[in-house]
XYZ file of C-alpha atoms in Angstrom:
651
model
C -2.065 11.869 -28.968
C -5.195 13.879 -28.244
C -6.208 16.053 -25.328
C -9.716 16.660 -24.188
C -11.438 18.593 -21.528
C -14.118 16.547 -19.599
C -16.700 17.435 -17.073
C -16.250 16.606 -13.395
C -16.485 12.976 -12.191
C -18.616 13.537 -9.116
C -21.675 12.148 -7.476
C -23.501 15.245 -8.767
C -23.150 13.953 -12.337
C -25.350 10.975 -11.454
C -28.293 13.254 -10.952
C -27.547 15.597 -13.833
C -27.062 12.969 -16.557
C -24.090 11.812 -18.521
C -21.025 14.008 -18.474
C -20.315 15.950 -21.609
C -16.934 15.248 -23.279
C -15.729 17.949 -25.709
C -12.685 17.868 -27.750
C -10.498 20.954 -27.148
C -6.951 21.984 -27.789
C -4.902 22.042 -24.669
C -1.404 23.257 -25.392
C 1.399 23.892 -22.999
C 1.996 21.822 -19.888
C -1.203 19.746 -20.207
C 0.164 18.198 -23.460
C 3.153 17.017 -21.392
C 1.176 14.947 -18.834
C 2.647 11.831 -20.280
C 6.162 13.060 -19.580
C 5.497 13.171 -15.837
C 5.253 9.397 -15.965
C 7.874 8.932 -18.661
C 10.721 10.617 -16.825
C 10.934 8.213 -13.828
C 10.056 5.349 -16.093
C 12.943 6.193 -18.382
C 15.131 6.602 -15.326
C 14.223 3.131 -14.117
C 14.938 1.651 -17.548
C 18.406 3.271 -17.776
C 19.435 2.314 -14.243
C 18.105 -1.244 -14.330
C 19.359 -1.997 -17.862
C 22.390 0.200 -18.058
C 24.578 -2.013 -15.839
C 27.630 -1.042 -13.838
C 28.581 1.721 -16.149
C 25.828 3.800 -14.584
C 26.900 3.173 -10.996
C 28.863 6.374 -10.672
C 25.966 8.697 -11.500
C 22.872 6.507 -11.388
C 21.648 7.887 -8.017
C 21.812 11.456 -9.495
C 19.802 10.395 -12.544
C 17.215 8.818 -10.184
C 16.797 12.080 -8.296
C 16.805 14.179 -11.500
C 13.982 12.259 -13.176
C 11.674 12.648 -10.165
C 12.557 16.307 -9.716
C 11.718 16.809 -13.472
C 8.318 15.160 -12.785
C 7.793 17.373 -9.761
C 8.440 20.514 -11.802
C 5.999 19.501 -14.527
C 3.424 18.535 -11.858
C 3.785 21.901 -10.253
C 3.350 23.771 -13.567
C 0.334 21.648 -14.326
C -1.180 22.393 -11.033
C -0.654 26.098 -11.390
C -2.220 25.953 -14.871
C -5.214 24.067 -13.466
C -5.418 26.446 -10.577
C -6.022 29.270 -13.064
C -9.064 27.603 -14.584
C -12.700 27.882 -13.540
C -13.830 24.967 -11.299
C -16.028 23.495 -13.984
C -13.095 23.483 -16.426
C -10.602 21.657 -14.157
C -10.567 18.227 -15.815
C -8.135 17.506 -18.659
C -7.900 14.164 -20.439
C -5.161 12.946 -22.688
C -5.355 9.902 -24.914
C -1.974 8.511 -25.732
C -2.947 5.607 -28.033
C -5.469 2.779 -28.380
C -4.320 0.086 -26.051
C -6.756 -2.856 -26.425
C -9.166 -3.555 -29.298
C -10.962 -6.951 -28.878
C -14.377 -6.850 -30.432
C -16.614 -4.665 -28.312
C -13.863 -4.309 -25.702
C -11.765 -1.255 -26.473
C -9.509 0.576 -23.953
C -7.352 3.564 -24.630
C -4.157 4.219 -22.714
C -5.531 7.611 -21.514
C -4.741 9.998 -18.679
C -7.072 12.095 -16.583
C -5.767 15.217 -14.902
C -8.175 16.821 -12.424
C -8.094 18.368 -8.881
C -7.736 14.890 -7.272
C -4.933 13.616 -9.477
C -3.184 17.036 -9.349
C -2.768 16.768 -5.532
C -1.573 13.253 -5.781
C 0.979 14.149 -8.414
C 2.420 16.841 -6.158
C 2.610 14.453 -3.153
C 4.111 11.539 -5.160
C 6.762 13.516 -6.948
C 7.376 16.092 -4.170
C 7.678 13.802 -1.132
C 9.065 11.052 -3.384
C 11.741 13.388 -4.639
C 12.727 14.365 -1.125
C 13.052 10.631 -0.275
C 15.214 10.191 -3.344
C 17.548 12.928 -2.145
C 17.732 11.408 1.393
C 18.542 8.052 -0.131
C 21.747 9.393 -1.615
C 23.190 9.646 1.890
C 21.369 6.717 3.379
C 22.420 4.207 0.671
C 25.868 5.740 0.083
C 27.799 2.603 1.067
C 25.470 0.130 -0.507
C 27.116 -1.709 -3.438
C 23.761 -1.853 -5.230
C 22.747 1.779 -4.821
C 22.211 2.279 -8.500
C 19.745 -0.632 -8.601
C 17.984 0.754 -5.586
C 17.368 4.090 -7.298
C 16.157 2.208 -10.339
C 13.536 0.496 -8.191
C 12.602 3.803 -6.574
C 12.055 5.258 -9.995
C 9.888 2.307 -11.042
C 7.839 2.707 -7.920
C 7.163 6.397 -8.600
C 6.340 5.767 -12.259
C 3.901 3.031 -11.430
C 2.073 5.176 -8.832
C 1.900 8.027 -11.318
C 0.232 5.728 -13.805
C -2.174 4.666 -11.169
C -3.372 8.184 -10.220
C -3.388 9.599 -13.754
C -5.390 6.743 -15.290
C -8.754 7.706 -16.760
C -10.146 4.201 -16.528
C -9.982 1.257 -14.245
C -7.887 -0.976 -16.592
C -5.074 1.599 -16.777
C -5.358 2.153 -13.111
C -4.929 -1.642 -12.672
C -1.691 -1.433 -14.715
C -0.254 1.043 -12.321
C -1.749 -0.910 -9.440
C 0.156 -4.023 -10.414
C 3.336 -1.968 -11.057
C 3.270 -0.612 -7.526
C 2.899 -4.185 -6.250
C 5.950 -5.334 -8.266
C 8.085 -2.290 -7.172
C 7.163 -2.866 -3.527
C 8.195 -6.517 -3.819
C 11.546 -5.547 -5.221
C 12.188 -2.821 -2.628
C 10.955 -4.593 0.501
C 13.241 -7.556 -0.447
C 16.094 -5.399 -1.662
C 18.411 -6.885 0.929
C 17.439 -10.416 -0.102
C 20.536 -11.900 1.500
C 18.548 -11.497 4.793
C 15.969 -14.342 5.063
C 13.632 -12.001 6.916
C 13.643 -9.470 4.021
C 13.011 -12.144 1.425
C 10.145 -13.524 3.531
C 8.670 -10.063 4.072
C 8.784 -9.339 0.286
C 6.945 -12.604 -0.488
C 4.416 -11.930 2.226
C 3.624 -8.464 0.871
C 3.292 -9.892 -2.625
C 1.040 -12.758 -1.649
C -1.284 -10.698 0.632
C -1.594 -8.074 -2.089
C -2.510 -10.642 -4.637
C -5.565 -11.384 -2.579
C -6.631 -7.751 -2.823
C -5.769 -7.757 -6.469
C -8.369 -10.455 -7.065
C -10.934 -7.939 -5.864
C -9.549 -5.393 -8.229
C -9.485 -7.738 -11.250
C -12.986 -8.986 -10.534
C -14.201 -5.455 -10.061
C -12.879 -4.356 -13.429
C -14.525 -7.303 -15.064
C -17.782 -6.689 -13.382
C -17.678 -3.044 -14.385
C -17.164 -3.974 -18.041
C -19.770 -6.679 -17.962
C -22.273 -4.255 -16.510
C -21.601 -1.036 -18.152
C -19.688 -2.064 -21.317
C -16.791 0.196 -20.392
C -14.185 0.697 -17.764
C -13.886 4.474 -18.099
C -14.515 6.592 -15.023
C -16.582 9.236 -16.820
C -18.703 6.680 -18.712
C -19.423 4.646 -15.547
C -20.194 7.795 -13.622
C -22.769 8.823 -16.210
C -24.722 5.542 -15.980
C -23.928 4.132 -12.520
C -27.346 5.010 -11.215
C -28.969 2.716 -13.772
C -27.254 -0.410 -12.439
C -28.890 -2.645 -9.833
C -28.162 -2.250 -6.173
C -26.655 -5.735 -6.053
C -24.102 -4.987 -8.806
C -23.167 -1.546 -7.242
C -22.704 -3.173 -3.831
C -20.617 -6.019 -5.332
C -18.467 -3.463 -7.163
C -18.021 -1.397 -4.026
C -17.066 -4.439 -2.002
C -14.596 -5.726 -4.568
C -12.873 -2.411 -4.768
C -12.860 -2.292 -0.977
C -11.068 -5.684 -0.970
C -8.476 -4.284 -3.351
C -8.105 -1.128 -1.260
C -7.634 -3.190 1.901
C -4.766 -5.063 0.322
C -2.858 -2.047 -0.984
C -3.602 0.173 2.033
C -3.002 -2.533 4.658
C -6.481 -2.452 6.122
C -8.065 -5.222 8.155
C -8.174 -8.066 7.235
C -5.243 -7.668 4.785
C -3.013 -5.660 7.032
C -0.497 -8.348 8.036
C 2.139 -7.532 5.444
C 2.742 -3.925 6.467
C 4.792 -4.407 9.615
C 6.990 -7.056 7.968
C 7.626 -4.619 5.111
C 9.936 -2.733 7.544
C 12.663 -5.152 6.448
C 13.316 -2.968 3.411
C 15.711 0.033 3.591
C 14.197 2.955 5.576
C 13.677 5.153 2.491
C 11.471 2.401 1.129
C 9.357 2.462 4.245
C 8.964 6.240 3.857
C 7.988 5.943 0.246
C 5.510 3.197 0.795
C 3.871 4.756 3.836
C 3.909 8.396 2.848
C 3.708 8.911 -0.888
C 2.820 5.759 -2.766
C 1.537 2.269 -2.036
C -0.659 2.604 1.052
C -2.327 5.703 -0.305
C -3.532 3.824 -3.383
C -6.490 2.176 -1.647
C -7.776 5.499 -0.367
C -7.385 6.996 -3.915
C -9.359 4.120 -5.332
C -12.325 4.574 -2.966
C -12.360 8.326 -3.483
C -11.949 8.060 -7.243
C -14.869 5.581 -7.273
C -17.123 7.960 -5.363
C -19.844 7.613 -8.050
C -20.034 3.887 -7.229
C -20.049 4.263 -3.393
C -22.623 7.080 -3.444
C -25.058 4.718 -5.081
C -24.066 1.669 -2.844
C -24.682 2.529 0.761
C -23.994 -1.003 1.953
C -20.484 -0.938 0.428
C -20.057 2.607 1.810
C -20.888 1.442 5.316
C -18.353 -1.410 4.911
C -15.672 1.048 4.076
C -16.459 3.000 7.354
C -16.377 -0.214 9.343
C -13.019 -1.338 7.901
C -11.569 2.154 8.510
C -12.764 2.338 12.077
C -11.543 -1.163 12.923
C -8.144 -0.601 11.318
C -7.495 2.819 12.943
C -7.929 1.163 16.304
C -6.103 -2.010 15.302
C -2.957 -0.229 14.103
C -2.981 2.189 17.069
C -3.100 -0.613 19.618
C -0.264 -2.438 17.867
C 1.801 0.710 17.984
C 1.559 0.870 21.874
C 3.722 -2.177 22.378
C 6.316 -2.182 19.541
C 9.932 -1.650 20.560
C 11.098 -1.587 16.910
C 10.938 2.106 15.994
C 10.028 1.290 12.382
C 7.339 -1.126 13.318
C 5.846 1.344 15.765
C 5.577 3.849 12.916
C 4.113 1.164 10.598
C 1.362 0.505 13.083
C 0.829 4.268 13.100
C 0.511 4.232 9.281
C -2.020 1.434 9.400
C -4.037 3.540 11.912
C -3.774 6.809 9.991
C -4.830 5.124 6.738
C -7.715 3.809 8.688
C -8.764 7.329 9.442
C -8.677 8.114 5.697
C -10.739 5.054 4.818
C -13.232 5.977 7.491
C -13.535 9.481 6.055
C -13.881 8.151 2.521
C -16.643 5.817 3.679
C -18.564 8.831 4.984
C -19.221 9.841 1.416
C -19.353 13.384 0.254
C -19.059 14.584 3.816
C -15.639 12.947 4.141
C -13.976 12.551 0.717
C -12.098 15.888 0.850
C -11.037 15.358 4.446
C -9.721 11.874 3.576
C -7.500 13.418 0.882
C -6.520 16.340 3.171
C -5.350 13.942 5.909
C -3.663 11.794 3.224
C -1.599 14.820 2.221
C -0.665 16.008 5.682
C 0.060 12.347 6.673
C 2.383 12.146 3.695
C 4.380 15.065 5.077
C 4.709 14.111 8.715
C 4.975 10.383 8.191
C 7.717 10.749 5.613
C 9.397 13.082 8.078
C 9.246 10.555 10.942
C 10.290 7.516 8.868
C 13.262 9.351 7.480
C 13.949 10.636 11.045
C 13.898 7.033 12.238
C 16.428 6.253 9.494
C 18.613 9.001 10.780
C 18.405 7.545 14.316
C 19.282 4.146 12.925
C 22.225 5.654 11.038
C 23.471 7.087 14.288
C 22.899 3.812 16.204
C 24.568 1.360 13.758
C 21.271 0.247 12.343
C 19.837 -0.733 15.707
C 16.026 -0.448 15.531
C 15.284 -1.329 19.195
C 14.139 1.833 21.018
C 15.071 0.107 24.329
C 18.706 0.667 23.233
C 18.211 4.425 22.642
C 17.463 7.187 25.114
C 18.855 10.681 25.541
C 19.488 11.155 21.875
C 18.020 14.665 21.661
C 21.483 16.186 22.444
C 23.364 13.829 20.213
C 21.044 14.313 17.219
C 19.715 17.857 17.508
C 18.446 18.286 13.939
C 16.851 14.839 13.810
C 15.223 15.383 17.182
C 13.711 18.788 16.257
C 12.432 17.731 12.872
C 11.116 14.420 14.310
C 9.379 16.386 17.049
C 7.556 18.440 14.357
C 6.184 15.222 12.910
C 5.250 14.010 16.355
C 3.268 17.073 17.166
C 1.578 16.847 13.747
C 0.461 13.255 14.107
C -0.932 13.609 17.630
C -2.952 16.658 16.520
C -1.192 19.392 18.524
C -2.989 22.606 17.855
C -1.655 24.527 14.858
C 0.193 21.594 13.299
C -0.992 19.958 10.080
C -2.482 16.818 11.644
C -4.502 18.921 14.068
C -6.482 20.371 11.090
C -6.882 17.225 9.035
C -7.523 14.595 11.681
C -9.922 16.803 13.705
C -12.044 17.381 10.597
C -12.316 13.612 10.147
C -13.400 13.178 13.777
C -15.921 15.942 13.351
C -17.306 14.374 10.235
C -17.436 11.042 11.889
C -19.498 12.421 14.863
C -21.714 14.188 12.350
C -22.630 10.820 10.732
C -22.578 8.341 13.616
C -21.880 8.519 17.308
C -20.151 5.124 17.500
C -17.839 5.849 14.578
C -17.067 9.268 16.078
C -16.130 7.621 19.397
C -13.856 5.148 17.659
C -12.108 8.000 15.849
C -11.776 9.957 19.130
C -10.439 6.904 20.961
C -7.915 6.458 18.164
C -6.663 9.959 18.722
C -5.935 9.271 22.413
C -4.128 5.975 21.621
C -2.112 7.750 18.929
C -0.963 10.339 21.438
C -0.001 7.631 23.872
C 2.123 5.446 21.532
C 3.751 8.388 19.712
C 4.708 9.998 23.041
C 6.111 6.622 24.200
C 8.235 6.480 21.038
C 9.585 10.020 21.640
C 10.361 9.319 25.331
C 12.095 6.035 24.609
C 14.179 7.433 21.730
C 15.118 10.959 22.725
C 14.676 11.312 26.482
C 15.625 9.597 29.683
C 18.961 7.912 30.359
C 21.187 6.684 27.501
C 20.891 2.956 27.087
C 23.230 2.254 24.163
C 26.370 0.125 24.492
C 29.842 1.587 24.728
C 30.822 0.602 21.206
C 28.021 2.800 19.760
C 28.806 6.424 19.155
C 25.632 8.393 18.093
C 26.240 11.164 15.565
C 24.093 13.441 13.493
C 23.418 12.452 9.838
C 25.026 14.317 6.958
C 23.288 17.299 5.344
C 22.030 15.268 2.390
C 19.911 13.501 4.981
C 19.044 16.315 7.419
C 18.011 18.885 4.808
C 15.180 16.642 3.550
C 14.110 16.275 7.190
C 14.011 20.026 7.604
C 11.804 20.493 4.464
C 9.431 17.753 5.604
C 9.280 19.190 9.178
C 8.247 22.569 7.641
C 5.552 20.836 5.701
C 4.475 18.964 8.882
C 3.892 22.298 10.538
C 2.401 24.239 7.656
C 0.475 21.600 5.762
C -2.722 22.632 7.546
C -2.745 25.790 5.538
C -4.564 23.899 2.840
C -7.698 24.240 4.945
C -7.490 28.109 5.034
C -10.571 29.490 3.459
C -11.766 25.893 3.118
C -9.463 25.734 0.054
C -8.842 21.935 -0.140
C -12.575 21.240 0.178
C -13.494 23.633 -2.599
C -10.643 22.459 -4.755
C -11.763 18.853 -4.659
C -15.497 19.683 -5.049
C -15.550 19.274 -8.879
C -14.314 15.680 -8.454
C -15.969 14.464 -5.192
C -19.110 16.649 -4.993
C -20.355 19.287 -2.650
C -20.621 18.452 0.976
C -23.444 19.773 3.096
C -22.584 21.116 6.502
C -23.479 18.678 9.321
C -24.651 20.028 12.628
C -22.891 18.553 15.626
C -24.320 18.102 19.102
C -21.726 20.537 20.242
C -19.963 23.485 18.582
C -16.798 22.763 16.491
C -14.815 24.704 19.161
C -16.103 22.372 21.903
C -15.364 19.369 19.685
C -11.786 20.664 19.217
C -11.396 21.073 23.022
C -12.667 17.500 23.569
C -10.217 16.110 21.062
C -7.372 18.109 22.539
C -8.226 16.861 26.035
C -8.290 13.262 24.796
C -4.850 13.752 23.191
C -3.528 15.371 26.384
C -4.727 12.253 28.335
C -2.835 10.009 25.970
C 0.359 12.086 26.367
C -0.014 12.081 30.184
C -0.478 8.348 30.310
C 2.675 7.893 28.243
C 4.639 10.120 30.586
C 3.377 8.272 33.682
C 3.886 4.759 32.309
C 7.078 5.358 30.349
C 8.638 8.830 31.062
C 8.763 8.440 34.873
C 9.974 4.894 34.822
C 13.278 3.307 33.953
C 13.140 1.632 30.517
C 14.793 -1.804 30.661
C 17.141 -2.741 27.778
C 15.272 -5.993 27.413
C 11.536 -6.140 27.115
C 10.006 -7.721 30.212
C 8.378 -11.055 29.638
C 5.840 -10.628 32.433
C 3.359 -8.322 30.769
C -0.388 -7.958 30.561
C -2.584 -9.917 28.100
C -3.214 -6.626 26.303
C 0.551 -6.044 25.790
C 1.214 -9.520 24.637
C -1.627 -9.274 22.094
C -0.292 -5.917 20.823
C 3.250 -7.363 20.548
C 1.816 -10.191 18.453
C 0.033 -7.731 16.114
C -3.285 -8.683 17.774
C -2.691 -12.226 16.522
C -3.369 -11.205 12.920
C -0.733 -13.618 11.578
C -1.988 -16.416 13.889
C -5.558 -15.837 12.688
C -4.385 -15.955 8.979
C -2.360 -19.060 9.757
C -5.205 -20.847 11.474
C -7.979 -19.906 8.972
C -6.104 -19.806 5.699
C -2.517 -21.050 5.725
C -2.876 -24.283 7.699
C -6.104 -25.391 6.037
C -4.610 -24.377 2.705
C -1.494 -26.363 3.470
C -3.566 -29.377 4.352
C -5.688 -29.029 1.327
C -2.603 -28.869 -0.874
C -1.119 -31.815 0.908
C -4.304 -33.809 0.336
C -4.245 -32.838 -3.345
C -0.573 -33.920 -3.539
C -1.374 -37.290 -1.916
C -4.360 -37.798 -4.208
C -2.112 -37.010 -7.228
C 0.586 -39.352 -5.896
C -1.603 -42.288 -4.938
C -4.766 -41.703 -7.015
C -3.801 -40.114 -10.378
C -0.246 -41.336 -10.500
C -1.327 -44.675 -8.860
C -3.852 -45.316 -11.671
C -1.373 -44.362 -14.338
C 1.511 -46.362 -12.784
C -0.805 -49.291 -11.989
C -1.988 -49.490 -15.553
C 1.617 -49.374 -16.778
C 2.591 -52.109 -14.315
C -0.357 -54.322 -15.403
C 0.593 -54.086 -19.026
C 4.244 -54.637 -18.083
C 3.294 -57.857 -16.266
C 1.190 -59.044 -19.168
C 4.101 -58.381 -21.548
C 6.295 -60.495 -19.319
C 3.867 -63.346 -19.575
C 3.450 -63.089 -23.300
C 7.142 -62.687 -23.746
C 7.630 -66.323 -22.667
C 5.788 -67.408 -25.770
C 8.171 -65.475 -27.859
C 11.428 -67.245 -26.942
C 12.936 -67.634 -30.416
C 13.075 -71.493 -30.383
C 11.598 -73.225 -33.455
C 10.823 -76.372 -31.486
C 8.691 -74.381 -29.103
C 6.754 -72.792 -31.969
C 6.327 -76.275 -33.557
C 5.089 -77.715 -30.360
C 2.595 -74.886 -30.082
C 1.304 -75.503 -33.585
C 0.972 -79.206 -32.808
C -0.916 -78.454 -29.517
C -3.204 -76.069 -31.337
C -3.873 -78.534 -34.050
C -4.678 -81.299 -31.514
C -6.951 -78.889 -29.603
C -8.785 -77.948 -32.833
C -9.312 -81.619 -33.806
C -10.617 -82.367 -30.353
C -13.114 -79.582 -30.582
C -14.298 -80.694 -34.074
C -14.580 -84.348 -32.844
C -16.598 -83.223 -29.845
C -18.950 -81.216 -32.023
C -19.499 -84.181 -34.455
C -20.200 -86.608 -31.691
C -22.762 -84.244 -30.213
């Protein structure tokens, strides 16, 4: 195993020439980068292969492995923080993975400012979710297996963000897909959970085609799949190749991050246990697409068409998810629509290039805090309400669940961008960057902020305020401390996460990886822009109060609703569109192939066999075993032969 120090992978390196890679000794925590992955991977192996003898303590092992990875990630971050900016990129080669002629790939890790932040998010928030799961899954007979899957999920995501080349990244990419399938369908005795897991798996395979083709195209073009090597020579490739690479990676990102048009799996994924929803939406799977785009900044900077496509996908998705969230009565699905929308903000920012990369990651981090907080808060509400997810059956829970209410409220204020809370700093920066690049994109981002304020206020009002609407046999109660303490920690992060912007720290920290962003002049001052965004958010809150807070919420959703509401309830007909464009035609195509196989291919084979069978039946009559028949045949043949000879002689 070797450790190297490499130069930054930024758009700047395209202009300056190939990055220099120098061998250097890196003792201490950097030599243990592999252990950050190995701990949860080992935990998963023990829990999934150890059998029932690990049931009693398996959940504790699951928590301990992720906690160990977090401790190492924190130490590595502090060590990297103590280095100069140009020296903040450490590589570690574990072993030679593939050697096939000119195609060689090392299983190598890259630790730089970008991967450092992801490691803290994955292991930190992921560890908190593990702790919460101890209480949430306490009475589940398969709790040990659940923690094994959680460990596998974390290990795969760590491989993804620590990879120093696209093929190792693809290894983690597929591992995340497998773990999500196992966790979404964890309660496979429920047909809806089994169907949701298959749907997530299939839709993500569509995106994975883009990833696989992108890796192949990168190797065919550059002769390598390494980030540093491609970054050094990306500018020499043709515009067509770079655009194709960018679009293929965008397709992959759309699948993992549930962006239009591959968003349909995300809401169904709520069939998994609530900690799974929190892990997928806050710390792992849906952030992978954003990471891929930002990590591939050297490709997108040289492919403006693909970069514009990223912006369009992000803008459409942020509005798509927000609109869906306005009409969902299932508390988890309302939050899922929110995730789709917030990831759309991140993709939009990533598509803005150097001006938005850092803000995309900044919002990804703050979103990880407040979205994990709210998903786990939703799980606490469900725990109190006998697993009922329908917000129409809630109401007046703020007094029954004081800790859950207060912590959830911190996440709510963060996501709507209330001044001072983490989302205020991160989302406002994306909106500013969007206006700095394009007016239409800026207006889309601004509109999304208003819709976010509306649907999140609706969720708060229906859940915690108004008259109680639960049945008499339900007795709401606060969750145990093993569940509420993680909520308190995440609520504090939801409030304080914006501190990363103090002194422009997060932007400067990421600069060696994503490049230096020039300041864009807005038509108005940043203060005026902040006031505009705040007013739009206030309008969204006020509309929710007028339409929901001041009215009685019926226990059953009214059927007589507007076309807009019906469309939002139906996820803007995303599933219907997929069914009409892909599933039904695909079903007919497969049916036609089956009929061709049955009547064409099999018909030809079976017909030939039947013909020979019929012929054998005819010939079998001549082989009857009677000597007199054979003698008669010989006589007839002889007579026929003599007749032919006589005819020839007479002629």
